[in-house]
């Protein structure tokens, strides 16, 4: 058995690695940890057999709250003498950071722990034949998984094949996990094919959770609304075994300045372990937390200075002619027009009219309160400037096969990557097949996360298409006995001919047929890797309008206006779908979703009755405002759009709820801003 795995973050005091054993031994640290494996011939038999496993537990003290964990009263790893697993204090702490500010506001933004919750939970099949492991995974990252599996099981790369078939959603949560490594190990140990499918409840406690972050903030500026300094203390819950979750706060730090020009920013990061499911990336991963905190802080600052929240934002936005712009935390943004996005969103919303209606309702003593919330956001995609593999192969019938190291699990690369190739070759989209997710059919790749696929995988596919077209022009020239320099490709119909003479011409199918006959077709199969210099920074502005019942606290999202700029858009329809999904996820965090534990570490959320995800019925019809500012970072001009909706929507909706209640003296409502939390806030404010 792989003895220990996922040695991820060293605990600081004693450098004791916080290893997670594949199967818990000695101590179980969270509900959802594997304690035994049952193998059976059928699902029914395995369920019966699992019911016969009895474990005697001696109850240990537990800690589920980040602040209590930071106090180290209860320790998860005794030898480490601390629960702190990652600590990044400010480099140059300045006690006087906010000293010169006329107005300083402070608060805490809690970004509740939530689930990625793909509708398809995880399922794995593994078989080991002739020394080679073939494993079917519900994952976002087949090639990375292959490398980790090989390492964990001591197998050479050529002895591992990962196949990711159609995957029913990932939302940041799916990648190789302990269960998958065990499947590979079991297939080898037993010499039999093995299969595992988790139940919904197992999924909800064992696949990593997201967010789980609190930020104490202090924001200072002048009385006329100019921001001058921001101090943050970020506390990140890493869950029971520190992994990627511990590092989410680093992404939050990178985006701490948001769309604003704030001259001084100081960030202090602490990540702690708690007796909860380990955390990791969930759609947005670290960036929503930054925009949630900033957009709340700006609204509080606006209330304190008596300025309109839109006006405070406008006075501090980084100017469109200031790019590339490096923020006070050292992040360099590629290009943006933040004021343009805000103006468009406000105009579409009819902001002034909404404010008048709000005033009118308040004057009339209406119990149905209107709230208007804004957010202007920027986020980072392809955050560590990764590259991606792309290949294009012309087939005998004149169609094309595109191979990509990106892996679509709902994002529609089958459409958009085919479009990218079609635009450059003139081959019809229907005749282009996108191949991904099989490590034996695609030689390398990084997978899909951080909304990076289009800007790197798409760019690589585009580059490979252009290489194939260049080679095809030479070969077509040979066939037509023409000068290669004179050869053109008519992209409207996919035919090669000499400039100014449409006949004689060769369509892709003609050329491919002739080359096949000559044994030359392989020359139209070319591959490349595209690696950009830096990440890209999509941005936008959202306006949310809510109605809150002042008597019951119930809230209804009435309108959601979203202006999201992801550079050049490849497929408007797919991009729209991505924004819709992202908005729903962001709205869900603001109003509905929350993972809860009791103080002993018992999950209170392990089915869809106790964990609320909204459906289309709870959503208004989204109002999109289109905006495209191409990035110079890649030849497509594209930034990522897969997470934008999630990042912008949460603070806009959260702000709208608090805005509806502000005249009652309510200054804060914890997320999720559901009926219960709103009603409590109204009562506490004496309303
Ligand atoms: N697109 C476009 N023009 C652009 C940018 C993107 O037409 N300028 C298109 C793309 O070509 C692609 C889609 O929009 O078809 C998303 O592309 P991109 O923004 O590059 O993001 P990725 O493909 O890398 O997807 C990742 C992102 C993340 S990180 C999560 S989490 C997420 C998401 O996408 N999980 C999803 N969207 C999801 N959608 C579904 N249905 N299921 C998930 O699990």
XYZ file of C-alpha atoms and ligand atoms in Angstrom:
731
model
C 0.000 0.000 0.000
C 1.243 3.530 -0.659
C 2.157 4.241 2.972
C 1.830 7.983 3.141
C 0.822 10.472 0.563
C 0.120 14.109 0.080
C 2.964 15.383 2.204
C 2.121 18.886 1.319
C 2.871 21.586 3.778
C 5.454 21.214 6.514
C 4.192 22.282 9.889
C 6.340 25.244 10.849
C 7.412 24.693 14.440
C 9.005 21.274 14.175
C 8.930 20.795 10.402
C 6.796 17.697 10.985
C 5.191 16.783 7.693
C 1.421 16.606 7.997
C 1.111 13.336 6.109
C -2.192 11.896 5.180
C -2.167 8.118 5.243
C -4.106 6.518 2.398
C -6.181 4.785 5.040
C -6.279 6.452 8.450
C -4.247 4.666 11.067
C -4.145 5.671 14.709
C -5.954 8.985 14.352
C -8.908 10.059 12.240
C -8.886 13.830 11.765
C -12.055 14.531 9.803
C -15.426 12.974 9.050
C -14.936 11.637 5.517
C -11.461 10.170 6.046
C -11.056 6.592 4.777
C -10.900 3.995 7.580
C -11.325 0.723 5.632
C -11.775 -0.576 2.101
C -14.275 -3.286 1.221
C -13.924 -5.111 -2.095
C -16.826 -7.148 -3.408
C -18.209 -8.547 -6.646
C -21.256 -6.291 -6.677
C -22.396 -2.953 -5.343
C -24.995 -4.632 -3.123
C -22.451 -7.006 -1.581
C -20.010 -4.160 -0.942
C -22.659 -2.055 0.794
C -23.591 -5.051 3.005
C -19.962 -5.805 3.754
C -19.194 -2.168 4.600
C -22.026 -2.353 7.146
C -20.072 -5.104 8.895
C -17.028 -2.908 9.490
C -16.966 -1.663 13.064
C -14.410 0.839 14.238
C -13.886 1.666 17.887
C -13.129 5.332 18.264
C -11.779 7.048 21.332
C -13.095 10.594 21.074
C -10.380 13.221 20.935
C -10.951 16.944 21.393
C -11.737 18.614 18.069
C -11.356 22.088 16.644
C -13.417 23.265 13.674
C -13.188 27.043 14.013
C -10.205 28.800 12.402
C -9.668 31.284 15.207
C -9.759 28.592 17.877
C -7.403 26.487 15.786
C -4.988 29.422 15.555
C -4.925 29.569 19.369
C -3.470 26.000 19.404
C -5.534 24.865 22.385
C -6.405 21.642 20.553
C -3.636 20.324 18.307
C -4.217 18.166 15.225
C -0.596 17.085 14.894
C 0.903 16.957 18.400
C 4.574 16.809 17.321
C 4.131 19.993 15.292
C 3.157 21.921 18.457
C 1.033 24.235 16.303
C -1.959 24.136 13.989
C -0.447 26.830 11.805
C 0.642 25.193 8.558
C 1.468 28.263 6.491
C 2.567 31.663 7.714
C 3.465 34.621 5.514
C 3.802 37.792 7.595
C 4.148 41.171 5.863
C 7.678 41.815 4.605
C 7.910 45.350 5.947
C 5.257 45.776 8.612
C 4.338 49.428 9.097
C 2.472 50.315 12.297
C 1.702 53.713 10.829
C 0.203 52.359 7.603
C -3.160 54.016 8.223
C -1.867 56.909 10.337
C -2.430 59.729 7.837
C -5.925 58.617 6.804
C -8.882 60.882 7.647
C -11.294 57.960 7.518
C -10.499 54.385 8.534
C -13.089 51.621 8.409
C -12.595 48.080 9.586
C -14.434 44.793 9.605
C -14.224 41.084 8.962
C -15.247 39.347 5.785
C -16.077 35.700 6.233
C -16.148 33.683 3.034
C -18.026 30.587 4.150
C -16.748 27.101 3.419
C -18.609 25.673 0.458
C -18.677 22.723 -1.921
C -17.788 22.489 -5.610
C -20.698 20.062 -5.863
C -20.623 18.772 -9.438
C -23.851 16.968 -10.200
C -21.782 13.898 -11.122
C -19.794 12.772 -8.068
C -16.440 11.025 -8.499
C -16.131 7.566 -10.049
C -12.983 5.584 -10.857
C -12.232 2.377 -12.728
C -8.751 0.860 -12.721
C -7.184 -2.165 -14.364
C -3.621 -3.424 -14.380
C -2.537 -5.517 -17.321
C 0.914 -6.439 -18.621
C 2.555 -4.092 -16.138
C 0.465 -1.098 -17.208
C -2.162 0.705 -15.164
C -5.138 2.085 -17.092
C -7.354 4.254 -14.957
C -10.566 6.072 -15.867
C -10.946 9.163 -13.696
C -13.569 11.831 -13.258
C -10.975 14.580 -13.242
C -9.987 17.978 -14.625
C -6.264 17.182 -14.946
C -5.485 13.802 -16.600
C -1.798 14.439 -17.325
C -0.993 15.788 -13.879
C -2.836 12.832 -12.364
C -0.744 10.441 -14.431
C 2.453 11.949 -13.005
C 1.212 11.797 -9.395
C -0.120 8.245 -9.787
C 3.167 7.075 -11.256
C 5.026 8.651 -8.336
C 2.698 7.234 -5.687
C 2.709 3.698 -7.108
C 6.306 3.615 -8.340
C 5.343 3.256 -12.020
C 7.215 4.646 -15.009
C 5.212 7.175 -17.096
C 4.792 4.697 -19.959
C 3.145 2.299 -17.522
C 0.291 4.633 -16.590
C -2.604 5.656 -18.823
C -5.226 8.066 -17.524
C -8.489 8.382 -19.401
C -10.943 11.077 -18.442
C -14.181 10.369 -20.283
C -17.071 12.860 -20.345
C -16.950 14.432 -16.905
C -20.125 15.806 -15.384
C -18.694 18.957 -13.899
C -15.735 19.664 -11.661
C -16.012 23.308 -10.583
C -12.436 23.222 -9.334
C -12.944 20.172 -7.148
C -11.897 17.259 -9.327
C -8.368 15.971 -9.587
C -6.497 12.908 -8.410
C -7.327 12.133 -4.787
C -6.506 9.491 -2.193
C -9.384 7.278 -3.338
C -8.044 7.183 -6.915
C -4.542 6.220 -5.838
C -6.051 3.417 -3.789
C -7.960 2.209 -6.861
C -4.716 2.004 -8.841
C -3.023 0.174 -6.006
C -5.941 -2.250 -5.587
C -6.006 -3.072 -9.309
C -2.322 -3.971 -9.154
C -2.628 -5.918 -5.863
C -5.671 -7.937 -6.895
C -4.973 -8.347 -10.593
C -8.650 -7.510 -11.126
C -10.362 -4.488 -12.576
C -11.792 -2.416 -9.706
C -14.447 0.241 -9.654
C -15.501 2.856 -7.101
C -18.349 5.369 -7.238
C -18.985 7.632 -4.306
C -22.456 8.443 -3.030
C -23.630 12.032 -2.824
C -23.150 12.063 0.952
C -19.646 10.573 0.708
C -18.835 13.147 -1.927
C -19.980 15.995 0.287
C -17.628 15.103 3.131
C -14.639 13.660 1.298
C -13.933 15.718 -1.835
C -12.130 18.917 -0.889
C -14.137 21.995 0.138
C -13.509 25.585 -0.893
C -13.269 29.158 0.446
C -13.243 28.792 4.286
C -11.426 32.062 4.727
C -11.766 35.077 7.011
C -10.176 38.453 6.436
C -9.874 41.201 9.018
C -9.532 44.411 7.069
C -8.742 48.069 7.750
C -9.239 50.483 4.867
C -8.233 54.121 5.085
C -8.570 57.171 2.890
C -9.490 60.798 2.647
C -12.901 62.234 3.520
C -13.506 62.957 -0.162
C -13.219 59.282 -0.973
C -9.634 58.673 -2.085
C -8.302 55.345 -0.819
C -4.821 55.460 0.721
C -4.049 52.280 2.617
C -5.323 48.756 3.223
C -4.249 46.308 5.904
C -5.370 42.664 5.787
C -5.038 39.741 8.127
C -6.073 36.627 6.204
C -6.934 33.441 8.065
C -7.289 30.384 5.850
C -8.757 27.071 6.937
C -6.713 24.267 5.344
C -8.874 21.480 6.771
C -7.418 18.399 8.414
C -4.508 17.820 6.017
C -2.937 20.899 4.506
C -2.805 20.866 0.730
C -3.646 23.410 -1.925
C -6.203 24.948 0.429
C -3.433 26.383 2.575
C -2.214 28.398 -0.403
C -5.554 29.891 -1.457
C -4.784 32.946 0.651
C -1.753 33.636 -1.538
C -4.084 34.159 -4.512
C -6.217 36.408 -2.311
C -3.115 38.435 -1.523
C -2.163 38.729 -5.212
C -5.589 40.240 -5.945
C -5.815 42.345 -2.757
C -5.785 45.664 -4.610
C -8.622 44.623 -6.922
C -9.491 47.245 -9.528
C -8.372 50.081 -7.258
C -5.224 52.143 -7.107
C -4.400 51.784 -3.404
C -0.879 53.099 -2.702
C -0.137 51.038 0.421
C -1.256 47.476 1.163
C -0.050 45.184 3.914
C -1.088 41.524 4.020
C -0.543 38.979 6.757
C -1.389 35.324 5.955
C -1.962 32.448 8.333
C -3.339 29.047 7.353
C -4.338 26.557 10.024
C -5.449 22.939 10.166
C -8.860 22.074 11.624
C -10.881 18.852 12.066
C -12.705 19.351 8.795
C -12.486 18.110 5.213
C -9.295 19.455 3.591
C -9.824 22.558 1.481
C -8.741 23.334 -2.057
C -9.754 25.255 -5.143
C -13.449 25.747 -5.910
C -14.499 27.948 -8.869
C -12.692 31.228 -8.218
C -10.223 29.793 -5.699
C -8.784 32.589 -3.570
C -9.839 35.440 -5.882
C -13.527 35.665 -4.849
C -12.370 36.131 -1.270
C -10.360 39.221 -2.294
C -13.225 40.832 -4.183
C -15.768 39.936 -1.477
C -13.622 41.651 1.141
C -12.720 44.703 -0.968
C -16.227 45.363 -2.236
C -17.669 45.154 1.294
C -14.907 47.415 2.601
C -15.593 49.997 -0.128
C -19.314 50.044 0.692
C -18.537 50.555 4.386
C -16.070 53.299 3.457
C -18.732 54.934 1.269
C -21.251 54.857 4.132
C -18.688 56.414 6.486
C -17.823 59.246 4.079
C -21.425 59.779 3.004
C -20.540 59.232 -0.648
C -22.437 57.084 -3.121
C -20.809 53.606 -3.413
C -20.529 54.019 -7.205
C -18.763 57.351 -6.755
C -16.183 55.986 -4.288
C -15.394 53.209 -6.748
C -15.099 55.623 -9.662
C -12.669 57.870 -7.754
C -10.278 54.997 -7.144
C -10.394 52.782 -10.256
C -7.098 52.181 -12.046
C -7.283 54.325 -15.200
C -7.654 52.640 -18.594
C -4.441 54.286 -19.838
C -2.357 53.098 -16.854
C -1.772 49.515 -18.095
C 0.315 47.456 -17.648
C -0.267 48.374 -14.011
C 1.580 46.982 -10.999
C -0.377 47.098 -7.743
C 1.008 47.697 -4.258
C 1.125 43.899 -3.746
C 3.286 43.497 -6.851
C 0.765 41.988 -9.288
C 1.042 43.325 -12.849
C -2.293 43.574 -14.687
C -2.193 43.266 -18.481
C -4.997 45.538 -19.710
C -8.371 46.798 -18.529
C -11.034 49.463 -18.634
C -12.646 49.258 -15.239
C -14.481 52.582 -15.420
C -15.875 51.524 -18.797
C -17.269 48.323 -17.277
C -18.766 50.162 -14.288
C -20.381 52.824 -16.460
C -21.875 50.254 -18.807
C -23.289 48.153 -15.951
C -24.744 51.181 -14.134
C -26.277 52.557 -17.294
C -27.856 49.227 -18.181
C -29.185 48.867 -14.634
C -30.664 52.394 -14.625
C -28.784 53.057 -11.390
C -30.114 56.535 -10.638
C -33.683 55.399 -11.212
C -33.137 52.407 -8.887
C -31.824 54.714 -6.159
C -34.911 56.939 -6.569
C -37.200 53.923 -6.248
C -35.347 52.799 -3.136
C -35.808 56.241 -1.581
C -39.486 56.265 -2.493
C -40.114 52.872 -0.891
C -38.348 53.995 2.276
C -40.426 57.201 2.393
C -43.612 55.181 1.873
C -42.688 52.870 4.762
C -42.826 49.857 2.446
C -41.956 46.569 4.174
C -40.523 45.254 0.904
C -37.125 46.917 0.927
C -35.113 47.485 -2.216
C -31.363 46.892 -2.132
C -28.838 47.783 -4.831
C -25.381 46.233 -4.710
C -22.309 46.879 -6.831
C -19.071 45.145 -7.425
C -16.230 45.976 -9.745
C -13.743 43.136 -9.923
C -10.581 41.966 -11.578
C -9.332 38.415 -11.370
C -6.320 36.420 -12.473
C -6.476 33.572 -14.992
C -3.627 31.217 -15.842
C -2.237 32.464 -12.536
C 1.212 30.873 -12.777
C 1.700 31.496 -16.515
C 1.574 27.862 -17.539
C 1.943 26.687 -21.125
C -0.140 24.124 -23.014
C 0.187 21.533 -25.737
C -1.761 21.687 -29.002
C -1.632 19.657 -32.213
C -3.561 19.675 -35.466
C -3.734 16.721 -37.849
C -5.447 16.841 -41.242
C -7.346 13.641 -41.956
C -7.716 11.863 -45.294
C -11.198 13.313 -45.868
C -9.949 16.865 -45.387
C -11.207 17.216 -41.834
C -9.006 17.869 -38.809
C -8.237 16.356 -35.439
C -7.156 18.780 -32.718
C -5.321 17.358 -29.739
C -5.120 19.495 -26.645
C -3.666 19.183 -23.165
C -6.612 21.214 -21.848
C -9.546 19.138 -20.670
C -13.139 20.249 -20.958
C -15.464 19.022 -18.237
C -18.450 21.176 -19.174
C -16.761 24.230 -20.684
C -17.424 23.274 -24.312
C -13.877 23.124 -25.704
C -15.255 20.677 -28.278
C -16.971 23.713 -29.792
C -14.593 26.582 -29.107
C -11.330 24.804 -29.907
C -12.899 23.550 -33.145
C -13.919 27.156 -33.894
C -10.349 28.364 -33.345
C -9.067 25.791 -35.857
C -11.933 26.456 -38.296
C -11.218 30.198 -38.310
C -7.592 29.538 -39.293
C -8.067 26.673 -41.767
C -11.457 27.222 -43.342
C -12.354 23.622 -42.416
C -15.947 23.430 -41.201
C -16.449 23.063 -37.462
C -18.421 19.854 -38.056
C -15.338 18.276 -39.631
C -13.049 19.077 -36.724
C -12.738 16.620 -33.868
C -11.287 17.695 -30.527
C -9.335 14.961 -28.716
C -8.493 15.462 -25.042
C -8.388 13.649 -21.738
C -6.505 10.486 -22.728
C -2.802 10.474 -21.859
C -2.060 7.870 -24.549
C -3.692 9.994 -27.265
C -2.403 13.403 -26.128
C 1.299 13.326 -25.195
C 1.325 16.087 -22.580
C -0.883 18.671 -20.977
C -1.735 20.516 -17.801
C -5.538 20.174 -17.720
C -8.186 22.714 -16.909
C -8.361 25.018 -13.910
C -7.835 28.715 -13.234
C -9.784 29.529 -16.452
C -6.630 29.098 -18.490
C -7.651 26.729 -21.279
C -8.564 29.171 -24.011
C -5.646 31.529 -23.537
C -3.072 28.680 -23.596
C -4.714 25.497 -24.953
C -6.774 27.496 -27.450
C -3.741 29.576 -28.403
C -1.691 26.393 -28.936
C -4.448 24.932 -31.138
C -4.503 28.207 -33.094
C -0.731 28.190 -33.501
C -0.684 24.538 -34.637
C -3.431 25.361 -37.178
C -1.334 28.156 -38.632
C 1.689 25.846 -38.847
C -0.413 23.260 -40.693
C -1.757 25.894 -43.082
C 1.778 27.100 -43.877
C 2.918 23.546 -44.644
C -0.257 22.846 -46.623
C 0.391 25.899 -48.809
C 3.797 24.502 -49.743
C 2.385 21.063 -50.493
C -0.549 22.505 -52.461
C 1.912 24.589 -54.482
C 3.837 21.436 -55.354
C 0.620 19.723 -56.417
C -0.469 22.691 -58.554
C 3.051 23.342 -59.812
C 2.882 26.895 -58.522
C 5.149 29.129 -56.496
C 4.494 28.533 -52.719
C 4.792 32.288 -52.181
C 1.773 32.843 -54.451
C -0.396 30.250 -52.748
C -3.370 31.475 -50.700
C -6.004 29.708 -48.606
C -9.537 30.974 -49.113
C -10.821 30.682 -45.533
C -14.469 31.027 -46.555
C -14.424 27.754 -48.492
C -11.215 26.034 -47.373
C -9.538 25.962 -50.831
C -5.926 26.617 -51.885
C -5.212 28.488 -55.085
C -2.812 30.996 -56.579
C -3.385 34.653 -55.650
C -5.830 36.261 -58.069
C -6.669 32.941 -59.841
C -9.436 30.984 -58.074
C -8.912 28.020 -60.427
C -7.220 25.601 -60.413
C -7.819 25.044 -56.697
C -7.449 22.298 -54.149
C -9.932 21.871 -51.323
C -8.567 20.350 -48.085
C -10.098 16.996 -49.055
C -8.424 17.114 -52.517
C -5.056 17.962 -51.021
C -5.357 15.371 -48.228
C -6.420 12.682 -50.725
C -3.436 13.359 -53.003
C -0.995 13.452 -50.066
C -2.408 10.224 -48.675
C -1.877 8.566 -52.059
C 1.729 9.847 -52.034
C 2.287 8.700 -48.424
C 2.777 12.349 -47.416
C -0.298 13.074 -45.325
C 1.631 12.861 -42.043
C 3.276 16.145 -43.070
C 0.002 17.847 -42.228
C 0.193 16.764 -38.611
C 2.001 19.338 -36.491
C 2.241 20.103 -32.812
C 3.350 22.955 -30.603
C 3.397 24.275 -27.063
C 2.239 27.786 -26.340
C 3.577 29.503 -23.234
C 2.632 33.105 -22.463
C 4.791 35.591 -20.598
C 2.267 36.328 -17.907
C -1.273 35.634 -16.628
C -4.283 37.588 -17.864
C -6.692 39.644 -15.774
C -10.371 39.483 -16.750
C -12.534 42.139 -15.133
C -16.049 43.451 -14.962
C -18.800 45.152 -13.009
C -21.951 43.603 -11.579
C -25.108 45.216 -10.243
C -27.541 43.221 -8.114
C -31.031 44.300 -7.130
C -32.759 42.509 -4.256
C -36.006 42.775 -2.381
C -35.921 42.002 1.323
C -39.034 41.418 3.395
C -38.406 43.520 6.498
C -40.742 41.361 8.603
C -39.395 37.901 7.769
C -35.908 38.578 6.407
C -36.649 36.614 3.262
C -34.748 37.847 0.249
C -35.360 37.659 -3.496
C -32.838 38.510 -6.167
C -34.819 40.616 -8.611
C -32.189 41.626 -11.173
C -28.598 40.675 -11.897
C -26.685 42.812 -14.364
C -23.260 41.545 -15.391
C -20.645 43.217 -17.544
C -17.732 40.771 -17.880
C -14.724 41.466 -20.071
C -12.594 38.427 -20.954
C -10.816 39.974 -23.909
C -11.653 38.645 -27.361
C -14.506 36.163 -27.154
C -14.203 33.004 -29.253
C -17.775 31.780 -28.895
C -20.343 34.283 -27.596
C -22.845 31.512 -26.853
C -20.425 29.381 -24.819
C -19.053 32.437 -23.028
C -22.597 33.458 -22.125
C -23.239 29.991 -20.689
C -20.053 30.216 -18.653
C -21.097 33.578 -17.251
C -24.556 32.264 -16.395
C -23.109 29.278 -14.507
C -20.603 31.504 -12.747
C -23.273 33.987 -11.722
C -25.437 31.207 -10.287
C -22.477 29.938 -8.250
C -21.614 33.422 -7.002
C -25.206 34.189 -6.098
C -25.442 30.826 -4.328
C -22.518 31.723 -2.095
C -24.037 35.096 -1.243
C -27.509 33.778 -0.435
C -27.612 30.004 0.067
C -24.553 27.806 0.407
C -22.624 27.037 3.575
C -20.873 23.990 4.973
C -21.305 23.715 8.704
C -19.775 21.525 11.394
C -20.721 21.225 15.015
C -17.986 21.805 17.581
C -17.076 18.097 17.572
C -16.462 18.064 13.835
C -19.708 16.420 12.786
C -20.773 17.680 9.370
C -24.206 19.305 9.256
C -24.303 19.390 5.481
C -23.938 15.859 4.158
C -26.903 15.717 1.808
C -28.849 18.028 -0.483
C -31.598 18.524 2.088
C -29.239 20.192 4.540
C -27.041 21.910 1.959
C -28.879 24.379 -0.207
C -27.974 24.847 -3.866
C -30.301 27.051 -5.865
C -31.981 26.010 -9.090
C -33.034 28.093 -12.085
C -36.253 28.883 -10.230
C -34.368 31.045 -7.704
C -32.502 32.968 -10.405
C -33.710 36.044 -12.263
C -33.139 36.219 -16.001
C -29.540 37.465 -16.142
C -28.869 40.753 -17.939
C -25.511 40.660 -19.698
C -23.613 43.645 -20.965
C -20.983 42.612 -23.487
C -17.526 44.185 -23.444
C -14.284 43.004 -25.068
C -10.838 44.472 -24.389
C -8.306 42.161 -26.106
C -5.195 41.217 -24.145
C -1.740 41.457 -25.728
C -0.644 38.377 -23.715
C -1.677 35.793 -26.329
C -2.397 35.847 -30.079
C -6.112 35.185 -29.525
C -6.501 38.306 -27.359
C -8.484 36.069 -24.994
C -8.624 35.991 -21.214
C -10.495 33.386 -19.140
C -14.208 33.644 -18.503
C -15.000 30.413 -16.639
C -14.868 31.972 -13.170
C -15.710 35.653 -13.752
C -19.378 35.361 -12.849
C -18.524 33.669 -9.566
C -16.075 36.379 -8.572
C -18.180 39.418 -9.381
C -21.623 38.209 -8.318
C -21.122 37.316 -4.661
C -20.114 40.771 -3.409
C -22.718 42.532 -5.587
C -25.528 40.433 -4.111
C -24.116 40.574 -0.566
C -23.814 44.370 -0.834
C -27.365 44.600 -2.185
C -28.787 42.788 0.841
C -26.972 45.057 3.304
C -27.861 48.117 1.227
C -31.549 47.228 1.529
C -31.235 47.263 5.314
C -28.787 50.125 5.799
C -31.444 52.686 6.793
C -32.441 50.333 9.645
C -28.926 50.588 11.051
C -27.781 47.192 9.749
C -24.046 47.307 8.950
C -23.304 43.618 8.465
C -25.070 40.397 7.502
C -22.964 37.253 7.452
C -22.932 35.085 4.323
C -24.969 33.268 3.300
C -27.359 36.214 3.584
C -30.362 33.914 3.961
C -33.637 34.676 5.687
C -32.357 33.593 9.083
C -29.174 35.683 9.009
C -31.031 38.717 7.630
C -33.804 38.480 10.207
C -31.236 38.244 13.025
C -29.411 41.307 11.677
C -32.671 43.282 11.528
C -33.580 42.290 15.088
C -30.097 43.073 16.414
C -30.271 46.517 14.794
C -33.560 47.049 16.621
C -35.586 47.053 13.411
N -14.271 31.215 -24.003
C -14.481 32.037 -25.112
N -13.826 33.239 -25.172
C -13.001 33.653 -24.176
C -12.795 32.832 -23.039
C -13.439 31.601 -22.988
O -15.248 31.686 -25.992
N -12.373 34.817 -24.246
C -14.888 29.890 -23.944
C -13.787 28.830 -24.007
O -13.262 28.555 -25.219
C -14.374 27.668 -23.255
C -15.159 28.365 -22.155
O -15.476 29.677 -22.665
O -15.166 26.885 -24.099
C -14.359 28.520 -20.852
O -13.064 28.875 -21.169
P -11.972 29.466 -20.144
O -12.452 30.719 -19.554
O -10.685 29.476 -20.854
O -11.946 28.423 -18.941
P -11.533 26.887 -18.927
O -12.001 26.235 -20.144
O -10.118 26.764 -18.523
O -12.480 26.368 -17.768
C -12.141 26.494 -16.408
C -13.185 27.207 -15.595
C -13.063 26.835 -14.189
S -11.577 27.175 -13.469
C -14.074 26.216 -13.498
S -13.896 25.866 -11.862
C -15.276 25.884 -14.157
C -15.530 26.628 -15.361
O -14.485 26.919 -16.107
N -15.881 24.698 -13.971
C -16.920 24.360 -14.777
N -16.698 26.446 -15.970
C -17.380 25.275 -15.783
N -18.451 24.970 -16.541
C -19.045 23.758 -16.398
N -20.103 23.476 -17.166
N -18.598 22.838 -15.506
C -17.571 23.103 -14.692
O -17.129 22.180 -13.858
